[in-house]
């Protein structure tokens, strides 16, 4: 599935489960995706993984105390950047970014942080804390150069990683 996302404001911080977890707990596949930055305002950034490794307990505490953004890896982006977002990677698109998203055809998304926004019913939008705690990779992402000339590869659909044979520059 391909989407175009024009983020006028920062989007919620979220994570997607692996195929294994999603099939067992949601009855459908998980999600791995790739983002191609089509355009970005000066100073635009997105969140992609953690700055340093954190424990499950610290992750839960930071969600509860609204300090999660302090430990997320904020990545400045510009037109032409590409990110490979493997299932289990916490991520969010920041304001002022136009992205082409290529993803597994899945609707399984666990929202972790939403800037206190409310839905049409004037209530805060649901967060999926317990599920996010179960699936989030809490270590920093290390760029793997073993898939050269691609920057990253993932397994075919049916395996745990996902279905996108994609590349990532970040």
JSON list of C-alpha atoms in Angstrom, two decimals:
[
{"chain": "A", "resi": 1, "resn": "UNK", "atom": "CA", "xyz": [0.00, 0.00, 0.00]},
{"chain": "A", "resi": 2, "resn": "UNK", "atom": "CA", "xyz": [1.25, 3.49, -0.79]},
{"chain": "A", "resi": 3, "resn": "UNK", "atom": "CA", "xyz": [0.08, 6.67, 0.92]},
{"chain": "A", "resi": 4, "resn": "UNK", "atom": "CA", "xyz": [0.97, 10.32, 0.63]},
{"chain": "A", "resi": 5, "resn": "UNK", "atom": "CA", "xyz": [1.06, 12.08, 4.01]},
{"chain": "A", "resi": 6, "resn": "UNK", "atom": "CA", "xyz": [1.17, 15.88, 4.16]},
{"chain": "A", "resi": 7, "resn": "UNK", "atom": "CA", "xyz": [1.79, 16.61, 7.83]},
{"chain": "A", "resi": 8, "resn": "UNK", "atom": "CA", "xyz": [0.77, 20.19, 8.62]},
{"chain": "A", "resi": 9, "resn": "UNK", "atom": "CA", "xyz": [1.15, 19.37, 12.32]},
{"chain": "A", "resi": 10, "resn": "UNK", "atom": "CA", "xyz": [3.15, 16.66, 14.09]},
{"chain": "A", "resi": 11, "resn": "UNK", "atom": "CA", "xyz": [1.46, 13.28, 13.89]},
{"chain": "A", "resi": 12, "resn": "UNK", "atom": "CA", "xyz": [1.06, 10.90, 16.82]},
{"chain": "A", "resi": 13, "resn": "UNK", "atom": "CA", "xyz": [3.98, 8.82, 18.04]},
{"chain": "A", "resi": 14, "resn": "UNK", "atom": "CA", "xyz": [3.25, 5.19, 17.18]},
{"chain": "A", "resi": 15, "resn": "UNK", "atom": "CA", "xyz": [4.62, 1.73, 16.70]},
{"chain": "A", "resi": 16, "resn": "UNK", "atom": "CA", "xyz": [3.52, -1.24, 14.60]},
{"chain": "A", "resi": 17, "resn": "UNK", "atom": "CA", "xyz": [3.86, -4.89, 15.65]},
{"chain": "A", "resi": 18, "resn": "UNK", "atom": "CA", "xyz": [5.65, -7.65, 13.77]},
{"chain": "A", "resi": 19, "resn": "UNK", "atom": "CA", "xyz": [3.72, -10.13, 11.70]},
{"chain": "A", "resi": 20, "resn": "UNK", "atom": "CA", "xyz": [4.13, -12.79, 14.40]},
{"chain": "A", "resi": 21, "resn": "UNK", "atom": "CA", "xyz": [2.70, -10.60, 17.18]},
{"chain": "A", "resi": 22, "resn": "UNK", "atom": "CA", "xyz": [-0.07, -9.10, 15.04]},
{"chain": "A", "resi": 23, "resn": "UNK", "atom": "CA", "xyz": [-1.24, -12.44, 13.64]},
{"chain": "A", "resi": 24, "resn": "UNK", "atom": "CA", "xyz": [-1.40, -13.89, 17.16]},
{"chain": "A", "resi": 25, "resn": "UNK", "atom": "CA", "xyz": [-3.02, -10.87, 18.85]},
{"chain": "A", "resi": 26, "resn": "UNK", "atom": "CA", "xyz": [-4.83, -8.94, 16.10]},
{"chain": "A", "resi": 27, "resn": "UNK", "atom": "CA", "xyz": [-5.68, -11.57, 13.49]},
{"chain": "A", "resi": 28, "resn": "UNK", "atom": "CA", "xyz": [-3.87, -9.69, 10.72]},
{"chain": "A", "resi": 29, "resn": "UNK", "atom": "CA", "xyz": [-0.34, -8.88, 9.59]},
{"chain": "A", "resi": 30, "resn": "UNK", "atom": "CA", "xyz": [1.88, -6.35, 11.31]},
{"chain": "A", "resi": 31, "resn": "UNK", "atom": "CA", "xyz": [3.46, -3.46, 9.51]},
{"chain": "A", "resi": 32, "resn": "UNK", "atom": "CA", "xyz": [6.85, -2.49, 8.17]},
{"chain": "A", "resi": 33, "resn": "UNK", "atom": "CA", "xyz": [7.02, 0.70, 6.15]},
{"chain": "A", "resi": 34, "resn": "UNK", "atom": "CA", "xyz": [9.35, 2.96, 4.22]},
{"chain": "A", "resi": 35, "resn": "UNK", "atom": "CA", "xyz": [9.15, 6.74, 4.01]},
{"chain": "A", "resi": 36, "resn": "UNK", "atom": "CA", "xyz": [10.43, 8.85, 1.13]},
{"chain": "A", "resi": 37, "resn": "UNK", "atom": "CA", "xyz": [10.55, 12.54, 2.07]},
{"chain": "A", "resi": 38, "resn": "UNK", "atom": "CA", "xyz": [9.06, 14.36, -0.92]},
{"chain": "A", "resi": 39, "resn": "UNK", "atom": "CA", "xyz": [9.39, 17.78, 0.69]},
{"chain": "A", "resi": 40, "resn": "UNK", "atom": "CA", "xyz": [10.21, 19.26, 4.07]},
{"chain": "A", "resi": 41, "resn": "UNK", "atom": "CA", "xyz": [10.13, 22.72, 5.59]},
{"chain": "A", "resi": 42, "resn": "UNK", "atom": "CA", "xyz": [13.47, 24.07, 6.84]},
{"chain": "A", "resi": 43, "resn": "UNK", "atom": "CA", "xyz": [14.13, 22.64, 10.31]},
{"chain": "A", "resi": 44, "resn": "UNK", "atom": "CA", "xyz": [11.59, 19.79, 9.87]},
{"chain": "A", "resi": 45, "resn": "UNK", "atom": "CA", "xyz": [12.27, 16.55, 11.72]},
{"chain": "A", "resi": 46, "resn": "UNK", "atom": "CA", "xyz": [10.66, 13.26, 12.54]},
{"chain": "A", "resi": 47, "resn": "UNK", "atom": "CA", "xyz": [11.02, 10.77, 15.35]},
{"chain": "A", "resi": 48, "resn": "UNK", "atom": "CA", "xyz": [12.74, 7.48, 14.55]},
{"chain": "A", "resi": 49, "resn": "UNK", "atom": "CA", "xyz": [13.61, 5.14, 17.43]},
{"chain": "A", "resi": 50, "resn": "UNK", "atom": "CA", "xyz": [15.31, 6.06, 20.70]},
{"chain": "A", "resi": 51, "resn": "UNK", "atom": "CA", "xyz": [18.44, 8.14, 21.41]},
{"chain": "A", "resi": 52, "resn": "UNK", "atom": "CA", "xyz": [19.73, 5.53, 23.86]},
{"chain": "A", "resi": 53, "resn": "UNK", "atom": "CA", "xyz": [18.51, 2.17, 25.10]},
{"chain": "A", "resi": 54, "resn": "UNK", "atom": "CA", "xyz": [15.77, 2.39, 27.71]},
{"chain": "A", "resi": 55, "resn": "UNK", "atom": "CA", "xyz": [14.09, -0.23, 29.86]},
{"chain": "A", "resi": 56, "resn": "UNK", "atom": "CA", "xyz": [10.48, -1.26, 29.49]},
{"chain": "A", "resi": 57, "resn": "UNK", "atom": "CA", "xyz": [9.83, 0.34, 32.89]},
{"chain": "A", "resi": 58, "resn": "UNK", "atom": "CA", "xyz": [11.35, 3.68, 31.85]},
{"chain": "A", "resi": 59, "resn": "UNK", "atom": "CA", "xyz": [9.39, 3.56, 28.60]},
{"chain": "A", "resi": 60, "resn": "UNK", "atom": "CA", "xyz": [6.12, 3.07, 30.53]},
{"chain": "A", "resi": 61, "resn": "UNK", "atom": "CA", "xyz": [7.02, 5.81, 33.03]},
{"chain": "A", "resi": 62, "resn": "UNK", "atom": "CA", "xyz": [7.88, 8.32, 30.32]},
{"chain": "A", "resi": 63, "resn": "UNK", "atom": "CA", "xyz": [4.58, 7.65, 28.54]},
{"chain": "A", "resi": 64, "resn": "UNK", "atom": "CA", "xyz": [2.70, 8.15, 31.82]},
{"chain": "A", "resi": 65, "resn": "UNK", "atom": "CA", "xyz": [4.61, 11.34, 32.70]},
{"chain": "A", "resi": 66, "resn": "UNK", "atom": "CA", "xyz": [4.48, 12.85, 29.16]},
{"chain": "A", "resi": 67, "resn": "UNK", "atom": "CA", "xyz": [8.28, 12.89, 28.87]},
{"chain": "A", "resi": 68, "resn": "UNK", "atom": "CA", "xyz": [8.59, 10.35, 26.07]},
{"chain": "A", "resi": 69, "resn": "UNK", "atom": "CA", "xyz": [9.70, 12.88, 23.46]},
{"chain": "A", "resi": 70, "resn": "UNK", "atom": "CA", "xyz": [12.85, 13.58, 25.53]},
{"chain": "A", "resi": 71, "resn": "UNK", "atom": "CA", "xyz": [14.24, 10.10, 24.76]},
{"chain": "A", "resi": 72, "resn": "UNK", "atom": "CA", "xyz": [13.15, 9.75, 21.14]},
{"chain": "A", "resi": 73, "resn": "UNK", "atom": "CA", "xyz": [15.63, 10.21, 18.31]},
{"chain": "A", "resi": 74, "resn": "UNK", "atom": "CA", "xyz": [14.66, 13.42, 16.48]},
{"chain": "A", "resi": 75, "resn": "UNK", "atom": "CA", "xyz": [16.01, 13.18, 12.92]},
{"chain": "A", "resi": 76, "resn": "UNK", "atom": "CA", "xyz": [16.24, 16.35, 10.79]},
{"chain": "A", "resi": 77, "resn": "UNK", "atom": "CA", "xyz": [14.99, 15.59, 7.26]},
{"chain": "A", "resi": 78, "resn": "UNK", "atom": "CA", "xyz": [15.10, 17.16, 3.84]},
{"chain": "A", "resi": 79, "resn": "UNK", "atom": "CA", "xyz": [13.71, 16.37, 0.42]},
{"chain": "A", "resi": 80, "resn": "UNK", "atom": "CA", "xyz": [15.02, 13.04, -0.86]},
{"chain": "A", "resi": 81, "resn": "UNK", "atom": "CA", "xyz": [15.67, 11.36, 2.51]},
{"chain": "A", "resi": 82, "resn": "UNK", "atom": "CA", "xyz": [14.46, 7.77, 2.93]},
{"chain": "A", "resi": 83, "resn": "UNK", "atom": "CA", "xyz": [13.75, 5.87, 6.13]},
{"chain": "A", "resi": 84, "resn": "UNK", "atom": "CA", "xyz": [13.06, 2.18, 6.56]},
{"chain": "A", "resi": 85, "resn": "UNK", "atom": "CA", "xyz": [10.76, 1.70, 9.54]},
{"chain": "A", "resi": 86, "resn": "UNK", "atom": "CA", "xyz": [10.83, -1.90, 10.60]},
{"chain": "A", "resi": 87, "resn": "UNK", "atom": "CA", "xyz": [8.00, -3.23, 12.77]},
{"chain": "A", "resi": 88, "resn": "UNK", "atom": "CA", "xyz": [8.73, -2.47, 16.42]},
{"chain": "A", "resi": 89, "resn": "UNK", "atom": "CA", "xyz": [10.32, 0.93, 15.65]},
{"chain": "A", "resi": 90, "resn": "UNK", "atom": "CA", "xyz": [8.71, 3.86, 17.44]},
{"chain": "A", "resi": 91, "resn": "UNK", "atom": "CA", "xyz": [8.20, 6.74, 15.00]},
{"chain": "A", "resi": 92, "resn": "UNK", "atom": "CA", "xyz": [6.29, 9.90, 14.13]},
{"chain": "A", "resi": 93, "resn": "UNK", "atom": "CA", "xyz": [6.15, 12.35, 11.25]},
{"chain": "A", "resi": 94, "resn": "UNK", "atom": "CA", "xyz": [6.83, 15.93, 12.29]},
{"chain": "A", "resi": 95, "resn": "UNK", "atom": "CA", "xyz": [5.12, 19.08, 11.08]},
{"chain": "A", "resi": 96, "resn": "UNK", "atom": "CA", "xyz": [6.02, 20.45, 7.66]},
{"chain": "A", "resi": 97, "resn": "UNK", "atom": "CA", "xyz": [6.87, 17.14, 5.99]},
{"chain": "A", "resi": 98, "resn": "UNK", "atom": "CA", "xyz": [5.36, 15.58, 2.87]},
{"chain": "A", "resi": 99, "resn": "UNK", "atom": "CA", "xyz": [6.01, 11.83, 2.76]},
{"chain": "A", "resi": 100, "resn": "UNK", "atom": "CA", "xyz": [5.35, 9.00, 0.34]},
{"chain": "A", "resi": 101, "resn": "UNK", "atom": "CA", "xyz": [4.80, 5.98, 2.58]},
{"chain": "A", "resi": 102, "resn": "UNK", "atom": "CA", "xyz": [5.14, 2.47, 1.21]},
{"chain": "A", "resi": 103, "resn": "UNK", "atom": "CA", "xyz": [3.85, -0.05, 3.73]},
{"chain": "A", "resi": 104, "resn": "UNK", "atom": "CA", "xyz": [2.47, -3.48, 4.38]},
{"chain": "A", "resi": 105, "resn": "UNK", "atom": "CA", "xyz": [-1.28, -3.52, 3.91]},
{"chain": "A", "resi": 106, "resn": "UNK", "atom": "CA", "xyz": [-2.16, -3.51, 7.60]},
{"chain": "A", "resi": 107, "resn": "UNK", "atom": "CA", "xyz": [-4.23, -1.34, 9.92]},
{"chain": "A", "resi": 108, "resn": "UNK", "atom": "CA", "xyz": [-2.44, -2.34, 13.13]},
{"chain": "A", "resi": 109, "resn": "UNK", "atom": "CA", "xyz": [-1.09, 0.82, 14.76]},
{"chain": "A", "resi": 110, "resn": "UNK", "atom": "CA", "xyz": [-0.40, 1.36, 18.45]},
{"chain": "A", "resi": 111, "resn": "UNK", "atom": "CA", "xyz": [-0.56, 5.05, 19.35]},
{"chain": "A", "resi": 112, "resn": "UNK", "atom": "CA", "xyz": [1.86, 5.87, 22.17]},
{"chain": "A", "resi": 113, "resn": "UNK", "atom": "CA", "xyz": [1.76, 9.67, 22.43]},
{"chain": "A", "resi": 114, "resn": "UNK", "atom": "CA", "xyz": [-0.62, 12.18, 20.86]},
{"chain": "A", "resi": 115, "resn": "UNK", "atom": "CA", "xyz": [0.30, 15.65, 22.19]},
{"chain": "A", "resi": 116, "resn": "UNK", "atom": "CA", "xyz": [-2.89, 15.70, 24.33]},
{"chain": "A", "resi": 117, "resn": "UNK", "atom": "CA", "xyz": [-5.12, 16.01, 21.27]},
{"chain": "A", "resi": 118, "resn": "UNK", "atom": "CA", "xyz": [-8.82, 15.21, 21.43]},
{"chain": "A", "resi": 119, "resn": "UNK", "atom": "CA", "xyz": [-11.10, 13.51, 18.93]},
{"chain": "A", "resi": 120, "resn": "UNK", "atom": "CA", "xyz": [-14.45, 14.69, 17.57]},
{"chain": "A", "resi": 121, "resn": "UNK", "atom": "CA", "xyz": [-16.05, 13.51, 20.81]},
{"chain": "A", "resi": 122, "resn": "UNK", "atom": "CA", "xyz": [-13.91, 16.04, 22.76]},
{"chain": "A", "resi": 123, "resn": "UNK", "atom": "CA", "xyz": [-12.11, 13.18, 24.57]},
{"chain": "A", "resi": 124, "resn": "UNK", "atom": "CA", "xyz": [-8.41, 12.40, 24.36]},
{"chain": "A", "resi": 125, "resn": "UNK", "atom": "CA", "xyz": [-7.71, 9.90, 21.62]},
{"chain": "A", "resi": 126, "resn": "UNK", "atom": "CA", "xyz": [-7.01, 6.34, 22.75]},
{"chain": "A", "resi": 127, "resn": "UNK", "atom": "CA", "xyz": [-3.46, 5.27, 23.43]},
{"chain": "A", "resi": 128, "resn": "UNK", "atom": "CA", "xyz": [-2.37, 1.63, 23.17]},
{"chain": "A", "resi": 129, "resn": "UNK", "atom": "CA", "xyz": [0.21, 1.53, 25.94]},
{"chain": "A", "resi": 130, "resn": "UNK", "atom": "CA", "xyz": [0.27, -2.15, 26.91]},
{"chain": "A", "resi": 131, "resn": "UNK", "atom": "CA", "xyz": [0.49, -3.34, 23.32]},
{"chain": "A", "resi": 132, "resn": "UNK", "atom": "CA", "xyz": [3.18, -0.76, 22.53]},
{"chain": "A", "resi": 133, "resn": "UNK", "atom": "CA", "xyz": [5.19, -1.88, 25.55]},
{"chain": "A", "resi": 134, "resn": "UNK", "atom": "CA", "xyz": [5.01, -5.45, 24.25]},
{"chain": "A", "resi": 135, "resn": "UNK", "atom": "CA", "xyz": [6.25, -4.73, 20.71]},
{"chain": "A", "resi": 136, "resn": "UNK", "atom": "CA", "xyz": [8.56, -1.70, 20.80]},
{"chain": "A", "resi": 137, "resn": "UNK", "atom": "CA", "xyz": [12.26, -2.14, 20.16]},
{"chain": "A", "resi": 138, "resn": "UNK", "atom": "CA", "xyz": [13.79, 0.06, 22.89]},
{"chain": "A", "resi": 139, "resn": "UNK", "atom": "CA", "xyz": [17.35, 0.23, 21.59]},
{"chain": "A", "resi": 140, "resn": "UNK", "atom": "CA", "xyz": [18.73, 2.84, 19.17]},
{"chain": "A", "resi": 141, "resn": "UNK", "atom": "CA", "xyz": [18.59, 1.98, 15.48]},
{"chain": "A", "resi": 142, "resn": "UNK", "atom": "CA", "xyz": [21.97, 1.16, 13.99]},
{"chain": "A", "resi": 143, "resn": "UNK", "atom": "CA", "xyz": [22.39, 1.58, 10.25]},
{"chain": "A", "resi": 144, "resn": "UNK", "atom": "CA", "xyz": [23.20, -1.82, 8.74]},
{"chain": "A", "resi": 145, "resn": "UNK", "atom": "CA", "xyz": [25.39, -1.69, 5.64]},
{"chain": "A", "resi": 146, "resn": "UNK", "atom": "CA", "xyz": [25.26, -5.45, 4.99]},
{"chain": "A", "resi": 147, "resn": "UNK", "atom": "CA", "xyz": [22.50, -5.14, 2.39]},
{"chain": "A", "resi": 148, "resn": "UNK", "atom": "CA", "xyz": [24.55, -3.03, -0.06]},
{"chain": "A", "resi": 149, "resn": "UNK", "atom": "CA", "xyz": [23.76, -1.88, -2.74]},
{"chain": "A", "resi": 150, "resn": "UNK", "atom": "CA", "xyz": [20.43, -1.50, -0.98]},
{"chain": "A", "resi": 151, "resn": "UNK", "atom": "CA", "xyz": [20.66, 0.34, 2.30]},
{"chain": "A", "resi": 152, "resn": "UNK", "atom": "CA", "xyz": [18.24, -2.07, 4.02]},
{"chain": "A", "resi": 153, "resn": "UNK", "atom": "CA", "xyz": [16.38, -5.26, 3.19]},
{"chain": "A", "resi": 154, "resn": "UNK", "atom": "CA", "xyz": [13.63, -7.10, 5.00]},
{"chain": "A", "resi": 155, "resn": "UNK", "atom": "CA", "xyz": [12.10, -10.53, 4.71]},
{"chain": "A", "resi": 156, "resn": "UNK", "atom": "CA", "xyz": [9.25, -11.47, 2.39]},
{"chain": "A", "resi": 157, "resn": "UNK", "atom": "CA", "xyz": [5.64, -11.45, 3.53]},
{"chain": "A", "resi": 158, "resn": "UNK", "atom": "CA", "xyz": [4.96, -14.35, 5.84]},
{"chain": "A", "resi": 159, "resn": "UNK", "atom": "CA", "xyz": [8.20, -13.95, 7.73]},
{"chain": "A", "resi": 160, "resn": "UNK", "atom": "CA", "xyz": [8.36, -11.87, 10.86]},
{"chain": "A", "resi": 161, "resn": "UNK", "atom": "CA", "xyz": [10.01, -8.72, 9.52]},
{"chain": "A", "resi": 162, "resn": "UNK", "atom": "CA", "xyz": [7.60, -7.69, 6.81]},
{"chain": "A", "resi": 163, "resn": "UNK", "atom": "CA", "xyz": [7.33, -7.53, 3.06]},
{"chain": "A", "resi": 164, "resn": "UNK", "atom": "CA", "xyz": [9.06, -4.43, 1.80]},
{"chain": "A", "resi": 165, "resn": "UNK", "atom": "CA", "xyz": [12.40, -4.95, 0.08]},
{"chain": "A", "resi": 166, "resn": "UNK", "atom": "CA", "xyz": [13.28, -1.30, 0.61]},
{"chain": "A", "resi": 167, "resn": "UNK", "atom": "CA", "xyz": [16.13, 1.08, 1.17]},
{"chain": "A", "resi": 168, "resn": "UNK", "atom": "CA", "xyz": [16.93, 3.54, 3.94]},
{"chain": "A", "resi": 169, "resn": "UNK", "atom": "CA", "xyz": [19.36, 6.40, 4.05]},
{"chain": "A", "resi": 170, "resn": "UNK", "atom": "CA", "xyz": [18.94, 7.24, 7.74]}
]
